[in-house]
Short mmCIF file of C-alpha atoms and ligand atoms in Angstrom, two decimals:
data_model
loop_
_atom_site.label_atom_id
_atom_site.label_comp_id
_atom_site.label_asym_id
_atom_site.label_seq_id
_atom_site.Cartn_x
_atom_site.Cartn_y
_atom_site.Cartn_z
CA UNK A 1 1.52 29.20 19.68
CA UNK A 2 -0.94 32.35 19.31
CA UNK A 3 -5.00 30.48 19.41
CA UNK A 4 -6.25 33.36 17.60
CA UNK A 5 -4.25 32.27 14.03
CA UNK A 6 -3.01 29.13 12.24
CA UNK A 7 0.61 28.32 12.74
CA UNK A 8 3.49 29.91 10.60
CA UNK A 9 5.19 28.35 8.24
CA UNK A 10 8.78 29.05 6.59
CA UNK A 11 9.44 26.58 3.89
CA UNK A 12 13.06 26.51 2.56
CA UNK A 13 13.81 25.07 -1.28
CA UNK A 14 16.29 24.77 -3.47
CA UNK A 15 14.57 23.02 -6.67
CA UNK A 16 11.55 21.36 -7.96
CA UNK A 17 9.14 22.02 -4.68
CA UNK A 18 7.25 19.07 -4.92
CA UNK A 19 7.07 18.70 -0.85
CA UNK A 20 6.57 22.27 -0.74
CA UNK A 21 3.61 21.21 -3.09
CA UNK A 22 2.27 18.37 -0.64
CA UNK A 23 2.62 21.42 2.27
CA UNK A 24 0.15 23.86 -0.02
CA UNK A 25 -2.26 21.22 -0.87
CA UNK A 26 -2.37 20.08 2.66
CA UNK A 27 -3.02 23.79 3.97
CA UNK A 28 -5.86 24.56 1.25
CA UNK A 29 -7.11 21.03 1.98
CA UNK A 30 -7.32 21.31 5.98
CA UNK A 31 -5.14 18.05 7.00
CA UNK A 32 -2.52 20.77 7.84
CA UNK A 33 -3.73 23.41 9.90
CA UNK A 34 -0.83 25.82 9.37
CA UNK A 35 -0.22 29.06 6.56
CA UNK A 36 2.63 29.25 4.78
CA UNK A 37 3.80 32.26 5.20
CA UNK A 38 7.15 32.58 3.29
CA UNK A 39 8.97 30.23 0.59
CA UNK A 40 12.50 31.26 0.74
CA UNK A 41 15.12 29.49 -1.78
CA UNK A 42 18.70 30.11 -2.72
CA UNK A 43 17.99 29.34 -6.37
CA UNK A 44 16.35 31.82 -8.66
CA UNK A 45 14.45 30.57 -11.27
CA UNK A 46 13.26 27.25 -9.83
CA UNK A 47 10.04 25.48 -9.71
CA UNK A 48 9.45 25.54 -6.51
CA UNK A 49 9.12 29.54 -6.64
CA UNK A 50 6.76 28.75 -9.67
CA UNK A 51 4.72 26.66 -6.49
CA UNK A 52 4.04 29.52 -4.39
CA UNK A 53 3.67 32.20 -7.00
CA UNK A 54 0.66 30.24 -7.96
CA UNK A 55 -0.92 29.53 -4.40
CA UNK A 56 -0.20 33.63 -3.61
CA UNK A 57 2.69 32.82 -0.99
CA UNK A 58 5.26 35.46 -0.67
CA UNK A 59 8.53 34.25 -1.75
CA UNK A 60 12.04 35.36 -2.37
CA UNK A 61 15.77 33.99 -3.66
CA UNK A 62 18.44 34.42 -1.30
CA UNK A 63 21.41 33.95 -3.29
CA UNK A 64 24.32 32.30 -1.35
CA UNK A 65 26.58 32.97 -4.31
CA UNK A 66 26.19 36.54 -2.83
CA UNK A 67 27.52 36.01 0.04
CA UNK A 68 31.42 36.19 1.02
CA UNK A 69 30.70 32.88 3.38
CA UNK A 70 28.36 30.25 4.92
CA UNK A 71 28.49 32.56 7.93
CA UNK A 72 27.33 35.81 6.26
CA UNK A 73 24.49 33.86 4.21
CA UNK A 74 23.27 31.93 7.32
CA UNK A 75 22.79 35.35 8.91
CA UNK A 76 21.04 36.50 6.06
CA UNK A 77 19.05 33.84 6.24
CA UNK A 78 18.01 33.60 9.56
CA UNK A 79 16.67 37.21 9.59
CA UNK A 80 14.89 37.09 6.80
CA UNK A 81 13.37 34.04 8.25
CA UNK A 82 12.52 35.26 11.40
CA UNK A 83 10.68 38.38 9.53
CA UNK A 84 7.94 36.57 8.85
CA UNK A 85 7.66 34.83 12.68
CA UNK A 86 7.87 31.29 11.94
CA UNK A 87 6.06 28.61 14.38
CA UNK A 88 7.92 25.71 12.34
CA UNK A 89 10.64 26.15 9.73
CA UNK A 90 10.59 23.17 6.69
CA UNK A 91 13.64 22.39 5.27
CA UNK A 92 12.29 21.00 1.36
CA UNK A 93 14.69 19.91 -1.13
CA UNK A 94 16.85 22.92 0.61
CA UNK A 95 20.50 22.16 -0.71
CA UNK A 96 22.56 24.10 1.71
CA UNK A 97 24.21 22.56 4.78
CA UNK A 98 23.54 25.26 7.48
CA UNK A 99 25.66 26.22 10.45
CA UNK A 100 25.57 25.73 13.76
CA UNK A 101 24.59 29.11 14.38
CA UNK A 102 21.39 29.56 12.30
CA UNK A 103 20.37 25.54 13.29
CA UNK A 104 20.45 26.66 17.24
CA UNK A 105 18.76 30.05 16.32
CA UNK A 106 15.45 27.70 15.58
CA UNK A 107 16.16 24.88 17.58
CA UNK A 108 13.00 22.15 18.10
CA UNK A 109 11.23 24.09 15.47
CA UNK A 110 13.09 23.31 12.16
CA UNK A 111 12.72 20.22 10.05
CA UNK A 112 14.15 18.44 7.14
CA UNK A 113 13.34 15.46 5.34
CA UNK A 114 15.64 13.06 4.09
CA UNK A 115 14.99 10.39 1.35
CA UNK A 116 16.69 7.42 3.04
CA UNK A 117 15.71 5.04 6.51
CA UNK A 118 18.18 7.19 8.17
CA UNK A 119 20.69 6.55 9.90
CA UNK A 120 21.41 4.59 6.83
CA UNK A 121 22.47 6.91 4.09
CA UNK A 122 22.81 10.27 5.35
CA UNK A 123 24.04 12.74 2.58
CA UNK A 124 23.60 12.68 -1.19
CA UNK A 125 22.71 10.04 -4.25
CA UNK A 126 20.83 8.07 -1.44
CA UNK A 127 18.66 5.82 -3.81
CA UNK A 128 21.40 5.04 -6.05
CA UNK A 129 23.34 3.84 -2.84
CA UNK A 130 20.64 1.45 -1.23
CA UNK A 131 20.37 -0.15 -5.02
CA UNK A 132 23.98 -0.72 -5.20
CA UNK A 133 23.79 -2.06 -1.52
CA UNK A 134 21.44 -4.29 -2.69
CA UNK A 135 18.91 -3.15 0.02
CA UNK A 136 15.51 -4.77 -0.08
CA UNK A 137 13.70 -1.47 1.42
CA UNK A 138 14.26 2.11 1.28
CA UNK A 139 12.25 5.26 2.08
CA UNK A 140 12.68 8.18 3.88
CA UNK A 141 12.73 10.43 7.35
CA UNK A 142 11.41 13.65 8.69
CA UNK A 143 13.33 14.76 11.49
CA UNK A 144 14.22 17.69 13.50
CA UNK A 145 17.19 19.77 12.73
CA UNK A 146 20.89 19.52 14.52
CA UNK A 147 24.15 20.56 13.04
CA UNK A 148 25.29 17.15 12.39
CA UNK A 149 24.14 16.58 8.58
CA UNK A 150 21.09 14.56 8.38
CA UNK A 151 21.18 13.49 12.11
CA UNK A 152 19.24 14.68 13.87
CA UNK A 153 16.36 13.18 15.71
CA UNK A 154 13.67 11.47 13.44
CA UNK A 155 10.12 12.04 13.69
CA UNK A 156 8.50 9.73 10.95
CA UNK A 157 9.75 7.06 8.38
CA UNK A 158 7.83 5.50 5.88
CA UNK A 159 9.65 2.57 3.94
CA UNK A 160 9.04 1.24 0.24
CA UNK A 161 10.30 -2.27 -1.18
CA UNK A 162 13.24 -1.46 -3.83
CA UNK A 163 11.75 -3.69 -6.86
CA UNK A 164 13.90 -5.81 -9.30
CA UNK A 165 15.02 -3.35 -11.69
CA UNK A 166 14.78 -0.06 -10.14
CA UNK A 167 16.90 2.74 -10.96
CA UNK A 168 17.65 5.64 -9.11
CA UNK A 169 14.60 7.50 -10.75
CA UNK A 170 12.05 4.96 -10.12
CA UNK A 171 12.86 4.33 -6.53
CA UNK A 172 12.90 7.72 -6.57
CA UNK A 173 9.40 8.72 -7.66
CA UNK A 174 8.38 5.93 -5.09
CA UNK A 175 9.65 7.62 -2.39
CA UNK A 176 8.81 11.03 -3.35
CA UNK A 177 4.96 9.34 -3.25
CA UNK A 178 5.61 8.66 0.53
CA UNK A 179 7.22 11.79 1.30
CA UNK A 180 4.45 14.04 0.34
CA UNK A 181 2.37 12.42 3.07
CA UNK A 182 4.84 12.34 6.19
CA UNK A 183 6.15 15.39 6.00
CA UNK A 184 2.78 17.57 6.28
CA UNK A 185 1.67 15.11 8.75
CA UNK A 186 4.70 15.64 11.02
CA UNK A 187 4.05 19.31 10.76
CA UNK A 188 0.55 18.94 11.43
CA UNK A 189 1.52 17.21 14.51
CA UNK A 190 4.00 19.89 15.70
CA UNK A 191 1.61 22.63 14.91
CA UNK A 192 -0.91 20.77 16.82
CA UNK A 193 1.53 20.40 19.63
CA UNK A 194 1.43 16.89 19.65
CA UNK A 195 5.29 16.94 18.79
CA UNK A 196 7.91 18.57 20.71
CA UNK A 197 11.80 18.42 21.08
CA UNK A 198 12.72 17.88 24.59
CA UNK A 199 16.26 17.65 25.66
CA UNK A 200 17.21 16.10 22.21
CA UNK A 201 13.99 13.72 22.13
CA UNK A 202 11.31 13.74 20.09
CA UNK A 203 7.85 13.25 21.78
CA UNK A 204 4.58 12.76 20.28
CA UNK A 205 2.05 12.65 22.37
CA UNK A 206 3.75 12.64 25.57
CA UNK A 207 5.50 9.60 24.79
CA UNK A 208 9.86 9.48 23.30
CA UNK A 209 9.89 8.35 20.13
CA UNK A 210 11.75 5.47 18.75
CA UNK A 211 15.32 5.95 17.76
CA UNK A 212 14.30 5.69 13.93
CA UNK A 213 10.65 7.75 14.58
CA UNK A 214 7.74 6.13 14.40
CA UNK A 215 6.10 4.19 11.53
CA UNK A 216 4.34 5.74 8.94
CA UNK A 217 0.66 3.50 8.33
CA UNK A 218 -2.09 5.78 6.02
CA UNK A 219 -3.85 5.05 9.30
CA UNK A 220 -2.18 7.84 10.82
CA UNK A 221 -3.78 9.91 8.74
C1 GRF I 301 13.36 15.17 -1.74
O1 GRF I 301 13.71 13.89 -2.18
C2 GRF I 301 13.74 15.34 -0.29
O2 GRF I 301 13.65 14.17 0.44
C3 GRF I 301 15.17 15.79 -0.39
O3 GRF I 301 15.22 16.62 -1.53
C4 GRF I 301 14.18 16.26 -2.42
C5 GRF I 301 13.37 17.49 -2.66
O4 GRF I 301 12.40 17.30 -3.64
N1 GRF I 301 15.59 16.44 0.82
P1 GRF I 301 11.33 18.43 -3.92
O5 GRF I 301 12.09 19.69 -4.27
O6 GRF I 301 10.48 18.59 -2.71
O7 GRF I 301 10.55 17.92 -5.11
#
């Protein structure tokens, strides 16, 4: 990574942006020492966009309705990414599976966070699945980027209790509360080269990480 700026930042959305939203306070704030340079979602219209208009980030809609197939709107993608030289790519809230292809192209420097203790729950209506499980705990993971959905190697969890009478929204807002703190902190890690990929593992600090990632503590921060 160049010394003589801060680390660049691609952050991907699809909706609301409310981890993009923990990424720009963290970067005004100092606990992430990174610039976003680009906010790129395949929505028009969505709050998220509304996000970086406001904090002066350059943004733009990639439409994959556009696009003939996942192929052609990966490769779309993945240039207009790589204009803006990302360090670390951020998958937020970004509703697309991607291919193999555009997932290699940024290999050990794209993450995604997903609101379950994977490997439990991997795909969609996660909350409403760990209720109906009956699951004491949920949370979520940060973790690197492979083709297989939502598998690849975690970074960071951070777990909540599911209380009696929780629905999906209120489990939900819980969790959202937790993500907003791991995933700039795993960036800030990566950016501070404390985190690396190697051959498949995560290490922070020198050190593989646990299957699930580490723990998340507020000590950490
Ligand atoms: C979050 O729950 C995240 O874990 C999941 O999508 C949601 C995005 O929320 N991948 P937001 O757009 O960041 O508010």
């Amino acid at each position: 990574m160049p010394h003589n700026k801060r680390p660049q930042l691609v952050v991907l959305i699809s909706g609301s942006g409310s981890n993009l939203q923990a990424f720009i306070d963290a970067s005004e704030n100092g606990s992430l020492d990174a610039d976003i340079a680009a906010v790129i979602s395949n929505k028009a219209g969505v709050m998220g966009l509304e996000r970086a208009d406001n904090a002066g980030i350059a943004n733009e809609v990639i439409d994959h309705k556009q696009f003939a197939d996942r192929e052609s709107f990966d490769a779309e993608l993945a240039d207009r990414i790589e204009s803006y030289k990302p360090d670390l790519v951020i998958l937020a809230g970004f509703m697309r599976i991607l291919t193999p292809e555009i997932v290699d192209r940024f290999a050990g420097r794209i993450m995604n966070i997903h609101p379950s203790l994977l490997p439990k729950y991997p795909g969609l209506h996660t909350h409403k699945r760990a209720i109906e499980a009956g699951d004491t705990t949920a949370g979520v993971t940060v973790h690197f980027v492979t083709s297989e959905l939502d598998g690849g190697p975690a970074i960071i969890q951070a777990e909540v209790p599911i209380l009696p009478g929780d629905d999906e929204d209120t489990l939900a807002s819980r969790v959202l509360v937790q993500e907003h703190q791991i995933y700039p902190l795993a960036a800030q890690w990566f950016c501070e080269g404390k985190l690396t990929l190697k051959d498949g593992t995560p290490e922070l600090n020198g050190e593989p990480l646990p299957i699930s990632g580490t723990k998340f503590c507020s000590e950490k921060l």
